[in-house]
Coordinates of C-alpha atoms in Angstrom, one line a residue:
Chain A
M85 CA -78.8 -211.3 128.1
T86 CA -81.5 -209.2 126.5
D87 CA -83.3 -211.0 123.8
D88 CA -83.1 -208.7 120.8
A89 CA -86.0 -210.5 119.0
Y90 CA -88.4 -208.6 121.3
N91 CA -89.2 -204.9 121.6
F92 CA -88.3 -203.4 124.9
A93 CA -90.4 -205.1 127.6
Y94 CA -92.0 -207.5 125.1
L95 CA -95.0 -205.4 124.1
D96 CA -94.9 -203.2 121.0
E97 CA -94.8 -199.4 121.5
Q98 CA -98.4 -198.8 120.3
T99 CA -99.7 -201.3 122.8
K100 CA -97.7 -199.8 125.6
R101 CA -99.0 -196.4 124.6
M102 CA -102.6 -197.7 124.8
I103 CA -101.9 -199.1 128.2
R104 CA -100.3 -195.9 129.5
R105 CA -103.3 -194.0 128.4
A106 CA -105.5 -196.3 130.4
I107 CA -103.1 -195.9 133.4
L108 CA -103.3 -192.2 133.2
K109 CA -107.0 -192.2 133.0
G110 CA -107.1 -194.6 136.0
L111 CA -104.8 -192.2 138.0
A112 CA -107.1 -189.3 137.1
I113 CA -110.1 -191.1 138.4
P114 CA -108.9 -193.1 141.4
G115 CA -110.7 -196.4 141.8
Y116 CA -112.4 -196.3 138.4
Q117 CA -112.0 -199.4 136.3
V118 CA -110.7 -198.3 132.9
P119 CA -111.3 -200.8 130.1
F120 CA -108.2 -201.6 127.9
A121 CA -107.4 -203.8 125.0
S122 CA -105.6 -206.5 127.0
R123 CA -103.1 -208.5 124.9
E124 CA -102.4 -212.2 124.9
M125 CA -99.2 -212.7 127.0
P126 CA -96.9 -215.7 126.9
M127 CA -98.4 -217.0 130.1
P128 CA -101.9 -218.3 131.1
Y129 CA -104.6 -216.0 132.3
G130 CA -104.6 -216.0 136.1
W131 CA -100.8 -215.9 136.2
G132 CA -100.5 -212.2 136.2
T133 CA -101.1 -211.2 132.6
G134 CA -102.7 -207.9 133.6
G135 CA -99.9 -207.1 136.0
V136 CA -97.2 -208.0 133.4
Q137 CA -98.8 -205.7 130.8
V138 CA -98.9 -202.8 133.3
S139 CA -95.3 -203.4 134.3
A140 CA -94.3 -203.6 130.6
A141 CA -96.0 -200.2 130.0
V142 CA -94.3 -198.4 133.0
L143 CA -90.8 -200.0 132.9
T144 CA -87.9 -197.9 131.6
P145 CA -84.4 -199.2 131.0
E146 CA -83.2 -197.4 134.2
D147 CA -85.7 -199.2 136.4
R148 CA -84.9 -201.8 139.0
F149 CA -87.6 -204.4 139.1
K150 CA -88.9 -206.6 141.9
V151 CA -91.6 -209.3 141.8
I152 CA -93.3 -210.8 144.8
D153 CA -95.9 -213.6 144.9
Q154 CA -97.7 -213.8 148.2
G155 CA -94.9 -211.8 149.7
A156 CA -92.1 -214.1 148.5
D157 CA -89.5 -213.4 145.9
D158 CA -88.6 -217.0 145.3
T159 CA -91.8 -218.7 144.2
T160 CA -92.5 -219.9 140.6
N161 CA -94.6 -217.0 139.6
A162 CA -92.2 -214.3 140.9
V163 CA -89.1 -216.0 139.5
S164 CA -90.7 -216.4 136.0
I165 CA -92.0 -212.9 135.7
R166 CA -88.7 -211.5 137.0
S167 CA -86.7 -213.5 134.4
F168 CA -89.2 -212.6 131.7
F169 CA -88.4 -208.9 132.1
E170 CA -84.7 -209.6 132.6
R171 CA -84.8 -211.2 129.1
T172 CA -87.2 -208.9 127.3
A173 CA -86.3 -205.6 128.8
G174 CA -82.9 -206.2 130.2
V175 CA -83.8 -204.2 133.4
A176 CA -81.9 -204.7 136.6
T177 CA -83.8 -206.8 139.2
T178 CA -83.7 -206.9 142.9
T179 CA -85.4 -208.6 145.8
K180 CA -85.0 -205.6 148.1
T181 CA -88.1 -203.6 148.5
T182 CA -86.2 -200.3 149.2
E183 CA -84.1 -200.6 146.1
A184 CA -86.8 -201.4 143.6
T185 CA -88.5 -198.7 141.5
V186 CA -91.2 -201.0 140.1
I187 CA -92.6 -203.8 142.2
Q188 CA -95.1 -206.3 140.7
T189 CA -97.1 -208.1 143.3
R190 CA -99.5 -210.9 143.7
H191 CA -101.7 -210.8 146.8
R192 CA -99.4 -208.8 149.1
I193 CA -98.2 -205.3 149.9
P194 CA -94.6 -205.2 151.1
E195 CA -94.2 -204.7 154.9
T196 CA -91.6 -201.9 154.3
D197 CA -93.3 -198.5 153.7
L198 CA -93.1 -197.6 150.0
A199 CA -91.5 -194.3 149.1
E200 CA -92.1 -191.6 146.5
G201 CA -90.9 -192.7 143.1
Q202 CA -91.9 -196.3 143.5
I203 CA -94.6 -198.0 141.6
L204 CA -96.5 -201.0 142.9
V205 CA -98.2 -203.1 140.2
Y206 CA -101.0 -205.5 141.4
Q207 CA -102.1 -208.6 139.6
V208 CA -105.9 -208.6 139.7
P209 CA -108.0 -211.7 138.9
I210 CA -111.5 -210.1 139.3
P211 CA -111.5 -206.3 139.3
E212 CA -115.2 -205.9 139.9
P213 CA -116.0 -205.8 143.7
L214 CA -119.7 -206.3 143.0
R215 CA -119.3 -209.2 140.7
F216 CA -120.5 -212.0 142.9
L217 CA -123.4 -209.9 144.2
E218 CA -124.6 -208.7 140.8
P219 CA -123.6 -210.8 137.8
R220 CA -124.6 -208.3 135.1
E221 CA -121.7 -206.1 133.9
T222 CA -124.1 -203.5 132.6
E223 CA -125.7 -203.3 136.0
T224 CA -122.5 -203.1 138.0
R225 CA -121.2 -200.3 135.8
K226 CA -124.5 -198.4 136.4
M227 CA -124.1 -199.0 140.1
H228 CA -120.6 -197.5 140.1
S229 CA -121.7 -194.5 138.1
L230 CA -124.6 -193.9 140.4
E231 CA -122.7 -194.7 143.6
D232 CA -125.4 -197.3 144.3
Y233 CA -123.3 -199.4 146.8
G234 CA -125.9 -200.7 149.3
L235 CA -125.3 -204.2 148.0
M236 CA -121.7 -204.2 149.1
H237 CA -122.9 -203.8 152.7
V238 CA -125.4 -206.6 152.2
K239 CA -122.4 -208.9 151.7
L240 CA -120.7 -207.7 154.9
Y241 CA -124.1 -208.1 156.7
E242 CA -124.3 -211.7 155.5
D243 CA -120.8 -212.3 156.8
I244 CA -121.7 -211.1 160.3
S245 CA -125.1 -212.9 160.4
R246 CA -123.4 -216.1 159.4
H247 CA -120.1 -216.0 161.2
G248 CA -120.6 -213.4 163.9
H249 CA -117.9 -211.1 162.4
I250 CA -116.9 -209.8 159.0
A251 CA -115.4 -213.0 157.7
T252 CA -114.1 -211.5 154.4
S253 CA -110.4 -211.9 154.9
Y254 CA -108.9 -211.0 151.5
A255 CA -110.0 -208.8 148.6
Y256 CA -111.8 -206.8 151.3
P257 CA -113.7 -204.0 149.6
V258 CA -112.6 -200.4 150.0
M259 CA -114.0 -197.0 149.3
V260 CA -111.6 -194.7 147.4
E261 CA -111.7 -191.0 148.1
G262 CA -115.4 -191.4 149.1
R263 CA -116.4 -192.2 145.6
Y264 CA -115.6 -195.6 144.0
V265 CA -115.8 -198.9 145.8
M266 CA -112.8 -200.9 144.7
D267 CA -111.5 -204.4 144.9
P268 CA -107.9 -204.1 146.2
S269 CA -107.1 -207.5 144.5
P270 CA -106.8 -210.5 146.8
I271 CA -104.4 -209.0 149.3
P272 CA -105.1 -210.0 152.9
K273 CA -107.2 -207.4 154.8
F274 CA -104.2 -206.9 157.0
D275 CA -102.7 -205.0 154.1
N276 CA -105.7 -202.7 153.5
P277 CA -104.5 -199.9 155.7
K278 CA -101.3 -199.7 153.7
L279 CA -103.3 -198.9 150.6
S280 CA -104.2 -195.5 152.0
G281 CA -102.0 -192.5 151.9
T282 CA -98.9 -194.2 150.6
A283 CA -96.3 -192.2 148.7
A284 CA -96.0 -194.7 145.9
I285 CA -98.2 -195.0 142.8
Q286 CA -100.4 -198.1 142.9
L287 CA -101.6 -199.6 139.6
F288 CA -104.0 -202.6 139.2
G289 CA -104.0 -204.7 136.1
A290 CA -106.6 -207.4 135.2
G291 CA -105.6 -209.1 132.0
R292 CA -108.4 -211.5 131.4
E293 CA -111.1 -209.0 132.5
Q294 CA -109.4 -206.2 130.5
R295 CA -109.4 -203.6 133.2
I296 CA -106.9 -201.2 134.7
Y297 CA -107.4 -199.1 137.8
A298 CA -105.1 -197.0 139.9
L299 CA -104.5 -195.2 143.1
P300 CA -102.3 -192.0 142.8
P301 CA -100.0 -191.3 145.8
H302 CA -101.6 -190.1 149.0
T303 CA -105.1 -191.3 148.1
Q304 CA -107.5 -191.9 150.9
V305 CA -108.7 -195.5 150.9
V306 CA -111.2 -196.6 153.6
S307 CA -112.2 -200.3 154.2
L308 CA -116.0 -200.7 154.4
D309 CA -117.5 -201.7 157.7
F310 CA -120.3 -201.3 160.2
E311 CA -120.3 -198.8 163.1
D312 CA -120.7 -201.7 165.6
H313 CA -118.5 -204.1 163.6
P314 CA -115.5 -201.9 162.7
F315 CA -112.9 -203.0 160.2
D316 CA -110.2 -205.2 161.8
P317 CA -107.0 -205.8 159.9
S318 CA -106.3 -209.1 161.6
K319 CA -103.3 -211.5 161.4
A320 CA -102.2 -214.7 163.1
P321 CA -101.5 -213.8 166.8
H322 CA -97.9 -215.0 166.7
P323 CA -94.4 -213.5 166.2
C324 CA -92.4 -214.6 163.2
G325 CA -90.6 -217.9 163.9
L326 CA -87.5 -216.7 162.0
C327 CA -87.1 -213.0 162.7
G328 CA -89.4 -212.5 165.7
A329 CA -91.3 -209.7 164.0
E330 CA -94.7 -209.0 165.7
D331 CA -96.0 -206.5 163.1
S332 CA -95.8 -208.5 159.9
Y333 CA -98.3 -210.7 158.1
L334 CA -97.5 -214.4 158.7
D335 CA -97.7 -217.6 156.7
E336 CA -98.4 -220.8 158.6
V337 CA -96.0 -223.5 157.6
I338 CA -96.6 -227.2 158.5
V339 CA -93.2 -228.6 159.4
D340 CA -93.9 -232.3 160.1
D341 CA -96.7 -234.8 160.2
A342 CA -97.2 -234.6 163.9
G343 CA -99.0 -231.3 164.0
G344 CA -95.8 -229.2 164.2
R345 CA -96.1 -225.8 162.6
M346 CA -94.4 -222.5 162.5
F347 CA -95.4 -219.0 161.6
V348 CA -93.1 -217.0 159.3
C349 CA -93.2 -213.6 157.6
S350 CA -94.9 -213.9 154.3
D351 CA -92.7 -211.0 153.1
T352 CA -89.4 -212.8 152.6
D353 CA -87.4 -209.6 152.0
Y354 CA -88.6 -208.1 155.2
C355 CA -87.8 -211.2 157.1
E356 CA -84.3 -211.6 155.7
A357 CA -83.5 -207.9 156.3
R358 CA -84.5 -208.3 159.9
Q359 CA -82.5 -211.5 160.3
A360 CA -79.5 -209.7 158.8
Q361 CA -79.9 -207.0 161.5
G362 CA -79.6 -209.8 164.1
F363 CA -83.3 -210.4 165.0
R364 CA -84.0 -214.0 165.8
G365 CA -87.3 -215.8 166.3
K366 CA -87.9 -218.9 168.4
D367 CA -87.7 -221.3 165.4
A368 CA -84.5 -219.8 163.8
A369 CA -81.8 -222.3 163.2
Chain B
M865 CA -161.4 -175.3 151.1
T866 CA -162.8 -176.2 147.7
H867 CA -164.2 -179.6 147.3
P868 CA -161.4 -182.0 146.4
S869 CA -163.1 -183.4 143.3
H870 CA -162.5 -180.0 141.7
H871 CA -158.8 -180.9 141.7
T872 CA -159.2 -184.1 140.0
A873 CA -160.6 -183.1 136.6
Q874 CA -159.5 -185.7 134.1
P875 CA -157.9 -184.4 131.0
A876 CA -159.6 -187.3 129.1
P877 CA -162.7 -188.4 130.9
S878 CA -163.7 -192.0 130.5
P879 CA -166.6 -192.8 128.2
Q880 CA -169.1 -192.8 131.1
G881 CA -167.9 -189.5 132.4
W882 CA -166.7 -191.0 135.7
R883 CA -164.6 -188.6 137.6
A884 CA -161.9 -189.7 140.0
A885 CA -163.1 -189.8 143.6
G886 CA -161.7 -187.2 146.0
P887 CA -158.9 -187.9 148.5
L888 CA -159.7 -189.9 151.6
H889 CA -157.8 -187.4 153.7
E890 CA -159.5 -184.1 153.1
S891 CA -156.8 -182.2 154.9
D892 CA -154.3 -182.9 152.1
P893 CA -155.8 -182.1 148.7
R894 CA -152.6 -182.4 146.7
P895 CA -152.4 -185.7 144.8
L896 CA -149.4 -187.9 145.7
L897 CA -149.1 -189.2 142.2
S898 CA -150.6 -187.6 139.2
V899 CA -150.4 -189.5 135.9
Q900 CA -151.1 -187.5 132.8
D901 CA -151.6 -188.8 129.3
L902 CA -149.2 -191.7 129.7
S903 CA -148.7 -193.8 126.5
K904 CA -146.3 -196.5 125.6
T905 CA -146.2 -198.4 122.3
Y906 CA -144.2 -201.4 121.3
G907 CA -143.7 -200.6 117.7
A908 CA -147.2 -200.6 116.1
H909 CA -148.6 -202.4 119.1
I910 CA -150.2 -200.3 121.9
G911 CA -148.9 -201.1 125.4
C912 CA -151.1 -198.4 127.1
A913 CA -152.5 -195.2 125.7
G914 CA -153.7 -191.9 127.1
V915 CA -153.9 -192.9 130.7
S916 CA -154.5 -190.1 133.2
F917 CA -155.4 -190.2 136.9
D918 CA -154.6 -188.8 140.3
L919 CA -153.8 -190.8 143.4
Y920 CA -154.2 -189.1 146.7
P921 CA -152.3 -189.9 149.9
G922 CA -153.7 -192.9 151.7
E923 CA -155.6 -194.1 148.7
V924 CA -155.4 -197.5 147.1
M925 CA -156.0 -197.8 143.4
G926 CA -156.8 -201.0 141.6
I927 CA -156.1 -201.6 138.0
V928 CA -157.9 -204.6 136.5
G929 CA -158.2 -206.0 133.0
E930 CA -157.5 -209.2 131.1
S931 CA -154.0 -210.4 130.1
G932 CA -152.4 -208.1 127.6
S933 CA -154.7 -205.2 128.4
G934 CA -151.6 -203.1 129.3
K935 CA -151.9 -203.1 133.1
S936 CA -148.3 -204.2 133.7
T937 CA -147.0 -201.9 131.0
L938 CA -148.7 -199.0 132.7
L939 CA -147.4 -200.0 136.2
N940 CA -143.9 -200.4 134.9
C941 CA -144.0 -197.0 133.2
M942 CA -145.2 -195.4 136.4
A943 CA -142.6 -197.1 138.5
G944 CA -139.8 -196.1 136.1
H945 CA -138.9 -199.6 134.9
L946 CA -140.1 -198.7 131.4
V947 CA -139.7 -195.3 129.7
P948 CA -143.1 -194.1 128.5
D949 CA -143.3 -192.6 125.0
T950 CA -145.4 -189.6 126.1
G951 CA -146.9 -188.4 129.3
Q952 CA -145.9 -187.4 132.8
V953 CA -145.8 -189.2 136.1
I954 CA -145.8 -186.4 138.7
F955 CA -144.9 -187.5 142.2
D956 CA -145.2 -185.3 145.3
T957 CA -141.6 -185.7 146.6
R958 CA -140.8 -184.9 150.2
A959 CA -138.0 -182.5 149.4
D960 CA -139.1 -180.6 146.3
G961 CA -142.8 -181.1 146.0
P962 CA -144.4 -182.3 142.7
R963 CA -141.8 -183.5 140.2
D964 CA -142.1 -185.4 136.9
T965 CA -140.4 -188.7 137.5
V966 CA -140.1 -189.4 133.8
A967 CA -137.9 -186.4 133.4
M968 CA -135.9 -187.0 136.6
S969 CA -132.3 -188.1 136.4
E970 CA -131.5 -191.7 136.9
P971 CA -129.9 -191.3 140.3
E972 CA -132.9 -189.4 141.6
R973 CA -135.3 -191.9 140.3
R974 CA -133.3 -194.8 141.9
M975 CA -133.2 -192.9 145.2
L976 CA -137.0 -192.6 145.0
G977 CA -137.2 -196.3 144.1
R978 CA -135.5 -197.2 147.4
T979 CA -137.0 -194.6 149.7
D980 CA -140.5 -193.3 148.9
W981 CA -141.5 -196.0 146.4
A982 CA -141.8 -199.7 146.7
F983 CA -142.4 -202.3 144.0
V984 CA -143.9 -205.7 144.9
H985 CA -143.4 -208.2 142.0
Q986 CA -145.8 -211.0 141.1
H987 CA -143.1 -213.6 141.6
A988 CA -141.2 -213.1 144.9
R989 CA -138.1 -214.4 143.2
D990 CA -138.0 -211.3 141.0
G991 CA -138.0 -209.0 144.0
L992 CA -135.8 -211.0 146.4
R993 CA -132.2 -211.9 146.4
M994 CA -132.6 -215.7 146.8
G995 CA -129.0 -216.3 147.9
V996 CA -129.1 -213.7 150.7
S997 CA -130.6 -214.3 154.1
A998 CA -134.1 -212.9 155.0
G999 CA -132.4 -210.4 157.2
G1000 CA -130.1 -209.2 154.5
N1001 CA -133.0 -208.9 152.1
V1002 CA -134.9 -206.7 154.5
G1003 CA -131.8 -204.7 155.4
E1004 CA -130.7 -204.0 151.8
R1005 CA -132.8 -200.9 151.4
L1006 CA -131.7 -199.6 154.7
M1007 CA -128.1 -200.1 153.8
A1008 CA -128.7 -198.6 150.4
V1009 CA -129.8 -195.3 152.1
G1010 CA -126.9 -195.3 154.4
A1011 CA -127.6 -197.4 157.5
R1012 CA -124.3 -198.6 158.9
N1013 CA -125.1 -200.0 162.2
Y1014 CA -125.4 -203.8 162.1
G1015 CA -127.3 -204.1 165.4
R1016 CA -130.0 -201.6 164.4
I1017 CA -130.4 -203.0 160.9
R1018 CA -130.9 -206.4 162.3
A1019 CA -133.4 -205.2 164.9
T1020 CA -135.4 -203.5 162.3
A1021 CA -135.3 -206.6 160.1
E1022 CA -136.6 -208.7 163.0
D1023 CA -139.3 -206.3 163.7
W1024 CA -140.4 -206.3 160.1
L1025 CA -140.3 -210.1 159.8
S1026 CA -142.7 -210.3 162.7
R1027 CA -144.9 -207.6 161.2
V1028 CA -145.4 -209.8 158.1
E1029 CA -145.9 -212.9 160.3
I1030 CA -142.6 -214.6 159.6
D1031 CA -140.9 -216.1 162.7
P1032 CA -137.9 -213.8 163.5
G1033 CA -136.0 -216.9 164.3
R1034 CA -135.7 -217.5 160.6
I1035 CA -133.9 -214.2 160.0
D1036 CA -130.7 -216.0 158.9
D1037 CA -132.5 -218.4 156.5
A1038 CA -132.3 -217.9 152.8
P1039 CA -135.6 -217.2 151.1
R1040 CA -135.4 -220.3 149.0
T1041 CA -136.2 -222.3 152.1
F1042 CA -139.4 -220.3 152.5
S1043 CA -142.8 -221.3 151.2
G1044 CA -144.4 -219.2 148.3
G1045 CA -146.6 -217.2 150.7
M1046 CA -143.7 -216.5 153.1
Q1047 CA -141.5 -215.4 150.2
Q1048 CA -144.2 -213.0 149.1
R1049 CA -144.5 -211.6 152.7
L1050 CA -140.8 -211.3 152.9
Q1051 CA -140.8 -209.3 149.7
I1052 CA -143.4 -207.0 151.2
A1053 CA -141.3 -206.5 154.3
R1054 CA -138.2 -205.8 152.2
N1055 CA -140.1 -203.1 150.4
L1056 CA -141.9 -201.5 153.3
V1057 CA -138.9 -201.3 155.6
T1058 CA -137.9 -197.8 154.5
G1059 CA -141.4 -196.5 155.1
P1060 CA -142.4 -195.8 151.5
R1061 CA -145.4 -193.6 150.7
L1062 CA -146.3 -195.3 147.5
V1063 CA -146.3 -199.0 146.7
F1064 CA -146.7 -200.5 143.3
M1065 CA -147.9 -204.1 143.3
D1066 CA -148.0 -206.4 140.3
E1067 CA -150.4 -209.3 141.0
P1068 CA -149.3 -209.6 144.6
T1069 CA -151.5 -212.7 145.2
G1070 CA -150.8 -214.4 141.8
G1071 CA -149.6 -218.0 142.1
L1072 CA -150.6 -218.4 145.7
D1073 CA -153.3 -220.8 146.9
V1074 CA -156.6 -219.2 148.1
S1075 CA -156.0 -219.6 151.9
V1076 CA -152.6 -218.1 151.6
Q1077 CA -154.0 -215.4 149.4
A1078 CA -156.6 -214.5 152.1
R1079 CA -153.9 -214.2 154.7
L1080 CA -151.7 -212.0 152.5
L1081 CA -154.7 -209.8 151.6
D1082 CA -155.5 -209.4 155.3
L1083 CA -151.9 -208.5 156.0
L1084 CA -151.7 -206.0 153.1
R1085 CA -154.9 -204.4 154.2
G1086 CA -153.6 -204.0 157.7
L1087 CA -150.3 -202.6 156.6
V1088 CA -151.9 -200.2 154.1
R1089 CA -154.2 -198.8 156.8
D1090 CA -151.6 -198.7 159.6
M1091 CA -148.9 -197.0 157.5
G1092 CA -151.3 -194.7 155.6
L1093 CA -149.8 -196.1 152.4
S1094 CA -150.9 -195.2 148.9
A1095 CA -150.9 -198.1 146.6
I1096 CA -151.5 -199.0 143.0
I1097 CA -152.4 -202.7 142.6
V1098 CA -152.5 -204.4 139.3
T1099 CA -154.5 -207.6 139.3
H1100 CA -156.9 -209.7 137.3
D1101 CA -158.5 -210.9 140.5
L1102 CA -161.6 -208.8 141.2
A1103 CA -161.8 -210.1 144.8
V1104 CA -158.4 -208.5 145.5
V1105 CA -159.5 -205.1 144.4
R1106 CA -162.9 -205.4 146.2
L1107 CA -161.0 -206.0 149.4
L1108 CA -158.1 -203.6 149.0
A1109 CA -158.8 -200.9 146.5
D1110 CA -160.7 -197.6 147.1
R1111 CA -160.8 -196.9 143.4
L1112 CA -160.8 -199.0 140.4
M1113 CA -159.6 -198.5 136.8
V1114 CA -160.6 -201.0 134.2
M1115 CA -158.3 -201.4 131.2
K1116 CA -158.9 -203.0 127.8
S1117 CA -156.5 -203.0 124.8
G1118 CA -154.2 -200.5 126.5
R1119 CA -156.9 -197.9 127.3
V1120 CA -158.9 -197.1 130.4
V1121 CA -162.5 -198.0 129.7
E1122 CA -164.0 -197.2 133.1
Q1123 CA -162.9 -195.9 136.4
G1124 CA -164.5 -194.9 139.7
L1125 CA -165.1 -196.1 143.3
T1126 CA -164.5 -199.8 143.5
D1127 CA -167.9 -200.8 144.8
Q1128 CA -169.6 -198.6 142.2
V1129 CA -167.7 -200.1 139.3
L1130 CA -168.2 -203.6 140.5
D1131 CA -171.8 -203.3 141.5
D1132 CA -172.9 -201.1 138.7
P1133 CA -170.6 -201.6 135.8
Q1134 CA -171.3 -199.3 132.9
H1135 CA -169.0 -200.3 130.1
G1136 CA -169.6 -203.5 128.2
Y1137 CA -166.3 -204.9 129.0
T1138 CA -166.6 -204.3 132.7
Q1139 CA -170.0 -205.9 132.7
L1140 CA -168.4 -208.9 131.0
L1141 CA -165.5 -209.0 133.5
V1142 CA -167.8 -208.7 136.6
S1143 CA -170.2 -211.4 135.3
S1144 CA -167.2 -213.7 134.5
V1145 CA -166.4 -214.3 138.2
L1146 CA -167.6 -217.6 139.4
Q1147 CA -169.9 -217.4 142.5
V1148 CA -169.1 -220.2 144.9

């Protein structure tokens, strides 16, 4: 089933070496955006070209690979990337979070705690947290190097003055080890606490923007906030309709044209595992 | 105590031998800002050359001259926006006493730029974030120096809006919905919120109609007096310096041709160019 026309994991060895150097540098300076020579991948920008390149660079033949897209293993993006590496690397794949050694993700962190030895690869559309506040790249780089982050709080201030609370609900900016302000990719802010202190390695790849950054295991990551408006990792106030979980991030699904809706875990593996253990929600068939 | 004017000997006295006037506050004879032999060239063209002066706490210095005389180049060199070719800009910092800001590291200079220094641009658009609310604009400097309490930041912003005569009810409006005069006042509030000791102003009344100019000057004069600010005001409007400045420096072709007390320079101009400048003002 491996396609022998390709080098292992699609990219040539020199490219993978270049990406690994960027990853190592990123791990050495948590939260710092390392420029790298992003390659054209056989997929459009915005579909995870950065994540795929990072995955290709860290995969070994012994790895077991999992891909999630908004928490789900069975959406187009997840299915295509999984089959891409099945074909070009011949690695084993899985949908189970606990069995995977490399997990590529778009917009979610799995509900199940990650363990030592696992690598979580994020797809990042816009790596620069200051981008929409300061359009000049030369200036944002200077702001990072000088820790000039007052502007980030101006954004949160504007949120509160406009909406009465910090309305940023995804790609919520974080401070890494008290040094770099980092965009955690568009994960819901519910996932932000899971960035901090995890035992797994977290790698972030932005293909179009040509940046890689990383969080080594057990890195302290703090979500920015105000003293009188503390960070709130909110989620929909419902249990999962299928497995009854109260602690997982939920998707709202419209089920008919009469206003009917149900809330289900966005992490499909977590939901299925709970159902297999016999948990049932109110909408379970 | 020695007479303050002994401290202000100019390395390069102006042609008329004018000496800088002494400090207004005799109790503090150390200059807040001491500029020494500042020069900046653009290739073969002189931006400003050999400028030296002392500015004492609480003093307002006006710099006048025609377009292209190097006033703005001088101001930008002093404020750290341009790197001068030669010379020193020694600022009396709170923590370490007099320091040459040209030789300072970039983070230190930036810190100074958002605490003890303020810069009011001619066009409010250059000094404001047009997409951010008035409150956010005023609060930015506070947050940049570590304020993390939303309620207190907002209260301070409201207070400052009313001090510059903007209705605090408009705190959540974007500056683009403000009139030109309001934008300029907002820019001033945004700059003064951290209680700076030195304000650089580049044509603060340029582009405003005369009645709005008068209100703004009134406001500035009040703020400068109340807060004991020192200020350096670049302008080509002699009325502005007559009203605000204690001392005046006249520039032509990048060089200072005359300096002294404002009223002395304006009422008894010595240099030919100053005489021309003073006599060019229309009397209504």
